[in-house]
PDB file of C-alpha atoms and ligand atoms in Angstrom:
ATOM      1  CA  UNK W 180     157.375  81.505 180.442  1.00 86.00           C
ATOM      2  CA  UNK W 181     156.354  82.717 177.487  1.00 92.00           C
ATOM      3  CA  UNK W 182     155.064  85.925 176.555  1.00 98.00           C
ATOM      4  CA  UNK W 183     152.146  87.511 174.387  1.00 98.00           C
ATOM      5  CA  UNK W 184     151.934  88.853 170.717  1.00 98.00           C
ATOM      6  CA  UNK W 185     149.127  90.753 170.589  1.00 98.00           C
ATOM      7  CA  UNK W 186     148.360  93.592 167.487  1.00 98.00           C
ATOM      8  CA  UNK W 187     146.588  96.580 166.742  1.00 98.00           C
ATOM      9  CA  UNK W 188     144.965  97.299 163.310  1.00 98.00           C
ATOM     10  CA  UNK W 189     142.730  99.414 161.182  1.00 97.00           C
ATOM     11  CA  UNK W 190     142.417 101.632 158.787  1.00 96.00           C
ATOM     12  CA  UNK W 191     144.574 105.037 158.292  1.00 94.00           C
ATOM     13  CA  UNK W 192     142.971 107.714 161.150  1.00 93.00           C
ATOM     14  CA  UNK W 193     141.639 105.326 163.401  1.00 95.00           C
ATOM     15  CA  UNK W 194     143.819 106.308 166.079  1.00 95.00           C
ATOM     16  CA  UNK W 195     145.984 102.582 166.300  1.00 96.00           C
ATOM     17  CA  UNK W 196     149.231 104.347 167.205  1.00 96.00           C
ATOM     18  CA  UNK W 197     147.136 106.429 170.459  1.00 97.00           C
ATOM     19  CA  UNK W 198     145.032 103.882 171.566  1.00 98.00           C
ATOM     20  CA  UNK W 199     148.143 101.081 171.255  1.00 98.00           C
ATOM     21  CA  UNK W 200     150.747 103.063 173.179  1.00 98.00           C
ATOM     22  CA  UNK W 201     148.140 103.923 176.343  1.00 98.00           C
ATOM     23  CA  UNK W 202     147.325 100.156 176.563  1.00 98.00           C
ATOM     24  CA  UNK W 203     151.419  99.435 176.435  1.00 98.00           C
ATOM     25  CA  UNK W 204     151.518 102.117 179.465  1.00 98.00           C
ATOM     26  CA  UNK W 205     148.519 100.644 181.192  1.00 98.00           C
ATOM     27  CA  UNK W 206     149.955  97.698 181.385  1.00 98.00           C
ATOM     28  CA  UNK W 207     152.881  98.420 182.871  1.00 98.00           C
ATOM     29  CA  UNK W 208     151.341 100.485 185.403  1.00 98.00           C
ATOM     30  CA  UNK W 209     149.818  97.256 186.286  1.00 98.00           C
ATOM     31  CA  UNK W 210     152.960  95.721 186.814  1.00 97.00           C
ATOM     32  CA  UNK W 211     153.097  93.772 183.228  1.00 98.00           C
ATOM     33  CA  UNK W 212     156.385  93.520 181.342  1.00 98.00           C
ATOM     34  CA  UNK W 213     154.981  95.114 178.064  1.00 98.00           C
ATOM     35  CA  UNK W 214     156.440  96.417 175.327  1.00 98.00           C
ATOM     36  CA  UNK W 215     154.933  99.028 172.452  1.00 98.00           C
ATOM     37  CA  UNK W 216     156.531  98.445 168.806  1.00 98.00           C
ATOM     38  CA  UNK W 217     155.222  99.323 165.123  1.00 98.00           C
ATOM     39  CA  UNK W 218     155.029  98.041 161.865  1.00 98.00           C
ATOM     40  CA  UNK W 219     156.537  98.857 159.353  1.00 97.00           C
ATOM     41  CA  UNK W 220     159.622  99.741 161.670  1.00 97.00           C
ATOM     42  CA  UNK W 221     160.573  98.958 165.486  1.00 97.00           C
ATOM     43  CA  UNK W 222     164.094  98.470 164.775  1.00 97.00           C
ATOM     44  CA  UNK W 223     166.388  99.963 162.665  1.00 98.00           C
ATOM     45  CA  UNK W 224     166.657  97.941 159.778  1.00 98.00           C
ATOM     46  CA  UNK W 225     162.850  97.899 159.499  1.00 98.00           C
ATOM     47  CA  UNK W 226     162.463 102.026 160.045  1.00 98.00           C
ATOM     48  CA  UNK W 227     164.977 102.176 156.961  1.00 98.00           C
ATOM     49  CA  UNK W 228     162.644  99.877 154.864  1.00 98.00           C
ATOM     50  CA  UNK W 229     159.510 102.401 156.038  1.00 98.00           C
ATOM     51  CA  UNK W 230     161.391 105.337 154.990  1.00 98.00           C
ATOM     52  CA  UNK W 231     161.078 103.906 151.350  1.00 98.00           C
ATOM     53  CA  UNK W 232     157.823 102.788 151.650  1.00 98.00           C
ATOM     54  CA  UNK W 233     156.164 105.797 152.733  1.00 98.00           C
ATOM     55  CA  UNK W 234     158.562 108.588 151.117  1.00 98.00           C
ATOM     56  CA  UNK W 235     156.154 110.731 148.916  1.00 97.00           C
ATOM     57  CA  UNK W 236     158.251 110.798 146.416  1.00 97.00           C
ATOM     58  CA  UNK W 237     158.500 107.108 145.442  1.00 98.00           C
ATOM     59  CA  UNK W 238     155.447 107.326 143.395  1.00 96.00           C
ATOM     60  CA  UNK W 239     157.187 104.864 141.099  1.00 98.00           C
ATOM     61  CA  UNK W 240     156.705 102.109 143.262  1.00 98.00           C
ATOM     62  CA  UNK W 241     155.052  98.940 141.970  1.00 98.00           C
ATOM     63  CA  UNK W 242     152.479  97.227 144.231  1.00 98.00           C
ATOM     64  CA  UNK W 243     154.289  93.905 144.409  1.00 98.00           C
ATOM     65  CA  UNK W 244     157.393  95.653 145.318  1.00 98.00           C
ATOM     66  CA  UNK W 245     155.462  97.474 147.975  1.00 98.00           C
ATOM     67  CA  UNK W 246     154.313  94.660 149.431  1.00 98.00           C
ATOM     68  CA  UNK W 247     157.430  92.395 149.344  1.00 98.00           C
ATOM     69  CA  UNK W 248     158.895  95.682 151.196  1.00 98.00           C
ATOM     70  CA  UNK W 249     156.655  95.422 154.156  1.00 98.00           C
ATOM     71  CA  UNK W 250     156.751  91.832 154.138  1.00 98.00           C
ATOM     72  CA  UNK W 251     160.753  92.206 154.879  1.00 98.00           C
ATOM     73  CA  UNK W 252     160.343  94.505 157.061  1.00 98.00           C
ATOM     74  CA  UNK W 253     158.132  92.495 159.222  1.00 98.00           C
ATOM     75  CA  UNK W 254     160.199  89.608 158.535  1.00 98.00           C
ATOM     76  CA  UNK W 255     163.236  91.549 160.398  1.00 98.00           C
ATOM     77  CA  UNK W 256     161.379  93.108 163.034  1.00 98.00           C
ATOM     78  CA  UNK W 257     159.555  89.844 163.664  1.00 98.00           C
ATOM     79  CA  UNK W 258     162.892  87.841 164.094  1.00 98.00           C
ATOM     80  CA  UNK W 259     165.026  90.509 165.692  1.00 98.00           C
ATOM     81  CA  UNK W 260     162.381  92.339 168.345  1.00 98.00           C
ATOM     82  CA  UNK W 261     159.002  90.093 168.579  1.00 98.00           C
ATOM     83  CA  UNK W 262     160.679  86.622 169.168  1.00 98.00           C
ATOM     84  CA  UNK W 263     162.971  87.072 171.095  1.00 98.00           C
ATOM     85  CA  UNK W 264     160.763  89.873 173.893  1.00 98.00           C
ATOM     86  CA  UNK W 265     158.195  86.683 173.575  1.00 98.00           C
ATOM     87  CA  UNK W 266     161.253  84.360 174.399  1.00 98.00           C
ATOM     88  CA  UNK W 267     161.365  86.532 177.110  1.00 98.00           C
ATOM     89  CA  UNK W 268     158.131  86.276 178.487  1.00 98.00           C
ATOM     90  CA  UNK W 269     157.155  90.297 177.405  1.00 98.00           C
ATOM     91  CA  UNK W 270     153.542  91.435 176.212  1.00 98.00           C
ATOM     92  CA  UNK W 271     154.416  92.595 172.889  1.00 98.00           C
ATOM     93  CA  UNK W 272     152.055  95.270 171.524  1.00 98.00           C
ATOM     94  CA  UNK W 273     152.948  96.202 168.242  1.00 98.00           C
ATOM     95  CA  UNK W 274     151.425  98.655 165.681  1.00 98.00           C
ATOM     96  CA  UNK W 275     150.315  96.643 162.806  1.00 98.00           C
ATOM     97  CA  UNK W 276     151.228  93.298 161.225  1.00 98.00           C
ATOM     98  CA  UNK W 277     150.039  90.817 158.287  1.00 98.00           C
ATOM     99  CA  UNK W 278     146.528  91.809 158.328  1.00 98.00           C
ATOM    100  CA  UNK W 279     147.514  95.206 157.512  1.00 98.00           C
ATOM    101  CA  UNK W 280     149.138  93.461 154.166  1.00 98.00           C
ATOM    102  CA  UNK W 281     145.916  91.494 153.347  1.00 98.00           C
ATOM    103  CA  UNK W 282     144.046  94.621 153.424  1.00 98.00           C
ATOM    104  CA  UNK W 283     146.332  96.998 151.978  1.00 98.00           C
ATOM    105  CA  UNK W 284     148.434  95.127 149.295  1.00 98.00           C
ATOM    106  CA  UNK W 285     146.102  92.010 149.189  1.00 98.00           C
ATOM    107  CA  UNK W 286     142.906  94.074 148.976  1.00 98.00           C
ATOM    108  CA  UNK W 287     142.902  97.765 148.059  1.00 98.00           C
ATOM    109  CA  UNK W 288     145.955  97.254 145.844  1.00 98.00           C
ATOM    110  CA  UNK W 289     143.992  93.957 143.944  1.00 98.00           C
ATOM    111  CA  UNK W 290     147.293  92.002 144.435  1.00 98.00           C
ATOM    112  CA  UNK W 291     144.898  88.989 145.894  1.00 98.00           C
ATOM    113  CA  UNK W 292     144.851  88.883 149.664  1.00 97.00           C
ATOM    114  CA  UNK W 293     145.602  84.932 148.985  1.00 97.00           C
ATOM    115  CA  UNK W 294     148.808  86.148 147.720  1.00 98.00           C
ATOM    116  CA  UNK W 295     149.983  88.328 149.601  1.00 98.00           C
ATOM    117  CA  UNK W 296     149.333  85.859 152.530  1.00 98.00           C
ATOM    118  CA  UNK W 297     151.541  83.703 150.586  1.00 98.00           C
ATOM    119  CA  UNK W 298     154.589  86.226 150.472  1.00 98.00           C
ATOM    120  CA  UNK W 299     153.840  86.579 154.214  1.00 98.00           C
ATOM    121  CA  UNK W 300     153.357  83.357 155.304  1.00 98.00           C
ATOM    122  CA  UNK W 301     157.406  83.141 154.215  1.00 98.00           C
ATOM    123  CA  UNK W 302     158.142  86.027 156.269  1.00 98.00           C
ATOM    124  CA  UNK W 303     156.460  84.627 159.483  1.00 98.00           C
ATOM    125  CA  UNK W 304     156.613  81.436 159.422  1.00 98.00           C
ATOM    126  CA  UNK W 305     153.302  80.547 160.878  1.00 97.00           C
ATOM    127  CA  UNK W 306     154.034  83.500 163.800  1.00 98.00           C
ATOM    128  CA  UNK W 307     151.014  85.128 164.148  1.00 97.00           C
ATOM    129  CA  UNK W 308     149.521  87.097 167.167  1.00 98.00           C
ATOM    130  CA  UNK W 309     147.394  85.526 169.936  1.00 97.00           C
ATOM    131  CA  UNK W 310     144.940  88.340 169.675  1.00 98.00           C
ATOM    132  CA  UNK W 311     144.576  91.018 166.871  1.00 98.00           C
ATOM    133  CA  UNK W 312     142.550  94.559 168.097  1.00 98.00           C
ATOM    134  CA  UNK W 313     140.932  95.732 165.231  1.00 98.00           C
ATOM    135  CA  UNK W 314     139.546  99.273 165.689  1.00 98.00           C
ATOM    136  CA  UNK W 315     136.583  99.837 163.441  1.00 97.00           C
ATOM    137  CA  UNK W 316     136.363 103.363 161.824  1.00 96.00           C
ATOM    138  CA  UNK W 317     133.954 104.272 158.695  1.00 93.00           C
ATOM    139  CA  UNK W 318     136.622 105.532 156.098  1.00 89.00           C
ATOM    140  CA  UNK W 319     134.964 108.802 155.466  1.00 90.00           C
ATOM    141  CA  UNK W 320     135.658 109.444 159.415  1.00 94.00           C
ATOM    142  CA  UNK W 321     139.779 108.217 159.257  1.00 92.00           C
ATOM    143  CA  UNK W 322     139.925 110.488 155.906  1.00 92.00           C
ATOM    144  CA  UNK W 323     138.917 113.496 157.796  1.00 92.00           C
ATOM    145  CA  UNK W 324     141.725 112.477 160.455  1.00 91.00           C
ATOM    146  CA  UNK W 325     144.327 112.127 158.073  1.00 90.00           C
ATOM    147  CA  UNK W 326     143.229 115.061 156.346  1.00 90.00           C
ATOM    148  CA  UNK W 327     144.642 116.998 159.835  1.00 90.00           C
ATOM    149  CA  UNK W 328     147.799 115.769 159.731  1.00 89.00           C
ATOM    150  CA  UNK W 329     150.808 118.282 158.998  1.00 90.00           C
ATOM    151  CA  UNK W 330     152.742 115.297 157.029  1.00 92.00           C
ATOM    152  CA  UNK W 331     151.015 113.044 154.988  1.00 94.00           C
ATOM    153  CA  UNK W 332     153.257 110.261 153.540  1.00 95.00           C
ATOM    154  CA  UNK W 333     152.809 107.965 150.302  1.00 96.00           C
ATOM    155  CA  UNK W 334     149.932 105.495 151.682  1.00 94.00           C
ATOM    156  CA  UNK W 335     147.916 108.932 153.153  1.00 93.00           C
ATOM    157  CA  UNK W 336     148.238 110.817 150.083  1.00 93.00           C
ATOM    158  CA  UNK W 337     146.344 107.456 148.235  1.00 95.00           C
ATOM    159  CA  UNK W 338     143.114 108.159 146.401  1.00 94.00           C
ATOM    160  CA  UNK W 339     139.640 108.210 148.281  1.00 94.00           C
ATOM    161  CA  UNK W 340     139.212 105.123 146.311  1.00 96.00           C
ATOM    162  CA  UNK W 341     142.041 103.512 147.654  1.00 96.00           C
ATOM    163  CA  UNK W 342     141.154 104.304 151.085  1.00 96.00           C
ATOM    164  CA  UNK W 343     137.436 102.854 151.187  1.00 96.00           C
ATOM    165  CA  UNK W 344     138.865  99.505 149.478  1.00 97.00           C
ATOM    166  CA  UNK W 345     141.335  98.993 153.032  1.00 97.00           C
ATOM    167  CA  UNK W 346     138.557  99.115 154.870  1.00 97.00           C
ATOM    168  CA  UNK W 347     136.659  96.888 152.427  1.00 97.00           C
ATOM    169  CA  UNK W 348     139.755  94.523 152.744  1.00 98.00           C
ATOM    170  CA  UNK W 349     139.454  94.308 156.500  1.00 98.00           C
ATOM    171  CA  UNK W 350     136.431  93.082 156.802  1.00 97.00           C
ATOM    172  CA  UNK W 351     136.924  90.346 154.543  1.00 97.00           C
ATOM    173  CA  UNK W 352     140.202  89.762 156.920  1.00 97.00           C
ATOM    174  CA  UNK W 353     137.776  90.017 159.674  1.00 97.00           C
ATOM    175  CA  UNK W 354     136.503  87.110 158.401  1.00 96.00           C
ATOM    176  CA  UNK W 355     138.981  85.191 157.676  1.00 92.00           C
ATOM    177  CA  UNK W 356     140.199  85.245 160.899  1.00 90.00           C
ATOM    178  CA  UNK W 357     137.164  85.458 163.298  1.00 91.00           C
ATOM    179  CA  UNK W 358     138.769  83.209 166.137  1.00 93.00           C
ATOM    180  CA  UNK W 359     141.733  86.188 166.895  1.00 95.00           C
ATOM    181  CA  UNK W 360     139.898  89.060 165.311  1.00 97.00           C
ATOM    182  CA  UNK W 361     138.475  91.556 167.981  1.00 98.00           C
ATOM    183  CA  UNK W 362     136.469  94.558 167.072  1.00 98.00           C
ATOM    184  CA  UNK W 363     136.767  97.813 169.142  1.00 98.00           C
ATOM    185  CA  UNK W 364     134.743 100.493 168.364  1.00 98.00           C
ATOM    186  CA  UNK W 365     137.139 103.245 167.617  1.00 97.00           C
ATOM    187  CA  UNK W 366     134.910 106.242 166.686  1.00 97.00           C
ATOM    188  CA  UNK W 367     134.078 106.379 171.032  1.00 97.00           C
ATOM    189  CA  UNK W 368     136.652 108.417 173.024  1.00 97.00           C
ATOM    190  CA  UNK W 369     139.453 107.935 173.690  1.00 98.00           C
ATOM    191  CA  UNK W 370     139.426 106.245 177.191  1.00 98.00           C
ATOM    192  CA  UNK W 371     136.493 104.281 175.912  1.00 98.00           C
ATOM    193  CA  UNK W 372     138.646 102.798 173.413  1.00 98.00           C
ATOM    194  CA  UNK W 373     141.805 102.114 175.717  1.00 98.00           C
ATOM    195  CA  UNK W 374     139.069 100.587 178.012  1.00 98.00           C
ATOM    196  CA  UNK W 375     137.260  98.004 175.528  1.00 98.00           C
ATOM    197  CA  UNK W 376     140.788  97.055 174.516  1.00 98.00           C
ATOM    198  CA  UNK W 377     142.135  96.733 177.906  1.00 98.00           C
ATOM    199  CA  UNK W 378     139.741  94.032 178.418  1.00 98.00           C
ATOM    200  CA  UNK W 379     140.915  91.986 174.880  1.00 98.00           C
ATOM    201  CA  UNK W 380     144.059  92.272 176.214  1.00 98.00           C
ATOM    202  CA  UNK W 381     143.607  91.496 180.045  1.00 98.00           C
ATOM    203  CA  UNK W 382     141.178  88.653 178.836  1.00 97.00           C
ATOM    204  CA  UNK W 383     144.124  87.137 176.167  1.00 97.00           C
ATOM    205  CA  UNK W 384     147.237  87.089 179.250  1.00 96.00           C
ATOM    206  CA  UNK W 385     144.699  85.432 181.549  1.00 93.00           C
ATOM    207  CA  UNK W 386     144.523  82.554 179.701  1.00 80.00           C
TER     208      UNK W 386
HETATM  209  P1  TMP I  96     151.164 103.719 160.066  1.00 68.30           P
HETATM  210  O1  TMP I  96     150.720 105.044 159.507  1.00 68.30           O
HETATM  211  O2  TMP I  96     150.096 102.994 160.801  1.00 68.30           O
HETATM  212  O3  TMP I  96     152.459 103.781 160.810  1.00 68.30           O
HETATM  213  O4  TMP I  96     151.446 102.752 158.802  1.00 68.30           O
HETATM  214  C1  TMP I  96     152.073 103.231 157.698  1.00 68.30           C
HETATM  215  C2  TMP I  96     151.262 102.984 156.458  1.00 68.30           C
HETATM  216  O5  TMP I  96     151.617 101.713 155.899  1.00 68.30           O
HETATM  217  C3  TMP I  96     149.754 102.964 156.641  1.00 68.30           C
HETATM  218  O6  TMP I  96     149.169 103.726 155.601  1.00 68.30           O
HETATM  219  C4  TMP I  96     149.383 101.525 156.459  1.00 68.30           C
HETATM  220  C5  TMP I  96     150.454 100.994 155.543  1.00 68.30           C
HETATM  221  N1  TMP I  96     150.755  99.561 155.655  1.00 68.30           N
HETATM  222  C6  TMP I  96     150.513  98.739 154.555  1.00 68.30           C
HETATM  223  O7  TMP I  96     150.018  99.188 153.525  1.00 68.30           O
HETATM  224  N2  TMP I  96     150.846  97.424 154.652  1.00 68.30           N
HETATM  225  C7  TMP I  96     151.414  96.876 155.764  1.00 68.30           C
HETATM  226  O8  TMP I  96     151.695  95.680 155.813  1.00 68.30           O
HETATM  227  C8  TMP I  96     151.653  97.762 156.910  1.00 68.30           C
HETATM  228  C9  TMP I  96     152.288  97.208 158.143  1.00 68.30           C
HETATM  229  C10 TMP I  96     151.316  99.082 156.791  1.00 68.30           C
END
């Protein structure tokens, strides 16, 4: 039987890596074989390319670099981790995928999100998630949560600028992909937020 790809997105601060890992846990309290991974990373060849990406110090980097980076990364973790647990018959929950790259590299770094699906749709092959969780957070709120955090890598440290154009950039990926897209409130608590996506989720392995 096979299993379920199902990912969590949004902008910077809107709590993805929280509200993905209860749902994982949920889950298998229920008796489901799921699975929590991330983007970029989830296996060791991808957490080396992340450790690139997002050292402060690589200020240098160009944005099609950047965004040939995460598409290799995903390409790895997508052929080494996400096919084969789906093989498998797992619920894979993972922390990010391509939309992240239209929004990000496609979007708020002008590379053209056309493009940068292009460069992606290499990397995947056409493997994209039966449902996508998108929580919704106005940028000004996700700035003030990154703003809190002890470590801030290359991507937080981005302009203001750069921040309000991801969020820009998802809603035009919103768009584009309406029929997986779903939107989760995410400035609710935080059990209202594992709830509304528990549904999404519950809804998409019931089919
Ligand atoms: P994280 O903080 O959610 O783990 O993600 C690391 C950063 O990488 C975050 O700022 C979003 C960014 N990112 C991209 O710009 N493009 C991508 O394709 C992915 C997966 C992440």
């Amino acid at each position: 039987m096979r299993g379920y790809f199902i990912t969590f997105e949004g902008p910077d601060g809107s709590g993805k890596t929280t509200i993905s890992t209860l749902v994982q846990k949920k889950l298998q309290e229920l008796g489901y074989d799921a699975i929590y991974t991330r983007e970029p990373g989830g296996i060791d060849i991808a957490e080396q390319i992340r450790d690139v990406i997002l050292d402060p110090k690589n200020t240098a980097m160009d944005a099609k670099t950047e965004a040939l980076l995460y598409a290799a990364s995903r390409r790895q973790h997508l052929v080494e981790k996400v096919i084969p647990a789906i093989n498998k018959g797992q619920i894979v929950i993972c922390d990010r995928f391509i939309d992240s790259s239209l929004a990000y590299q496609g979007y708020a770094r002008h590379l053209g999100i056309d493009n940068v699906y292009t460069i992606n749709q290499f990397a995947i092959e056409g493997h994209f998630p039966d449902t996508t969780i998108f929580l919704d957070l106005k940028y000004d709120e996700g700035l003030k949560r990154i703003e809190s955090r002890a470590f801030k890598d290359r991507l937080d440290l981005e302009t203001n600028t750069f921040h309000k154009d991801v969020s820009e950039g998802y809603q035009h990926v919103l768009k584009k992909y309406r029929h997986r897209m779903h939107v989760v409130d995410a400035s609710q608590n935080v059990d209202k937020v594992v709830e509304d996506s528990m549904k999404i989720v519950l809804e998409t392995i019931s089919k």
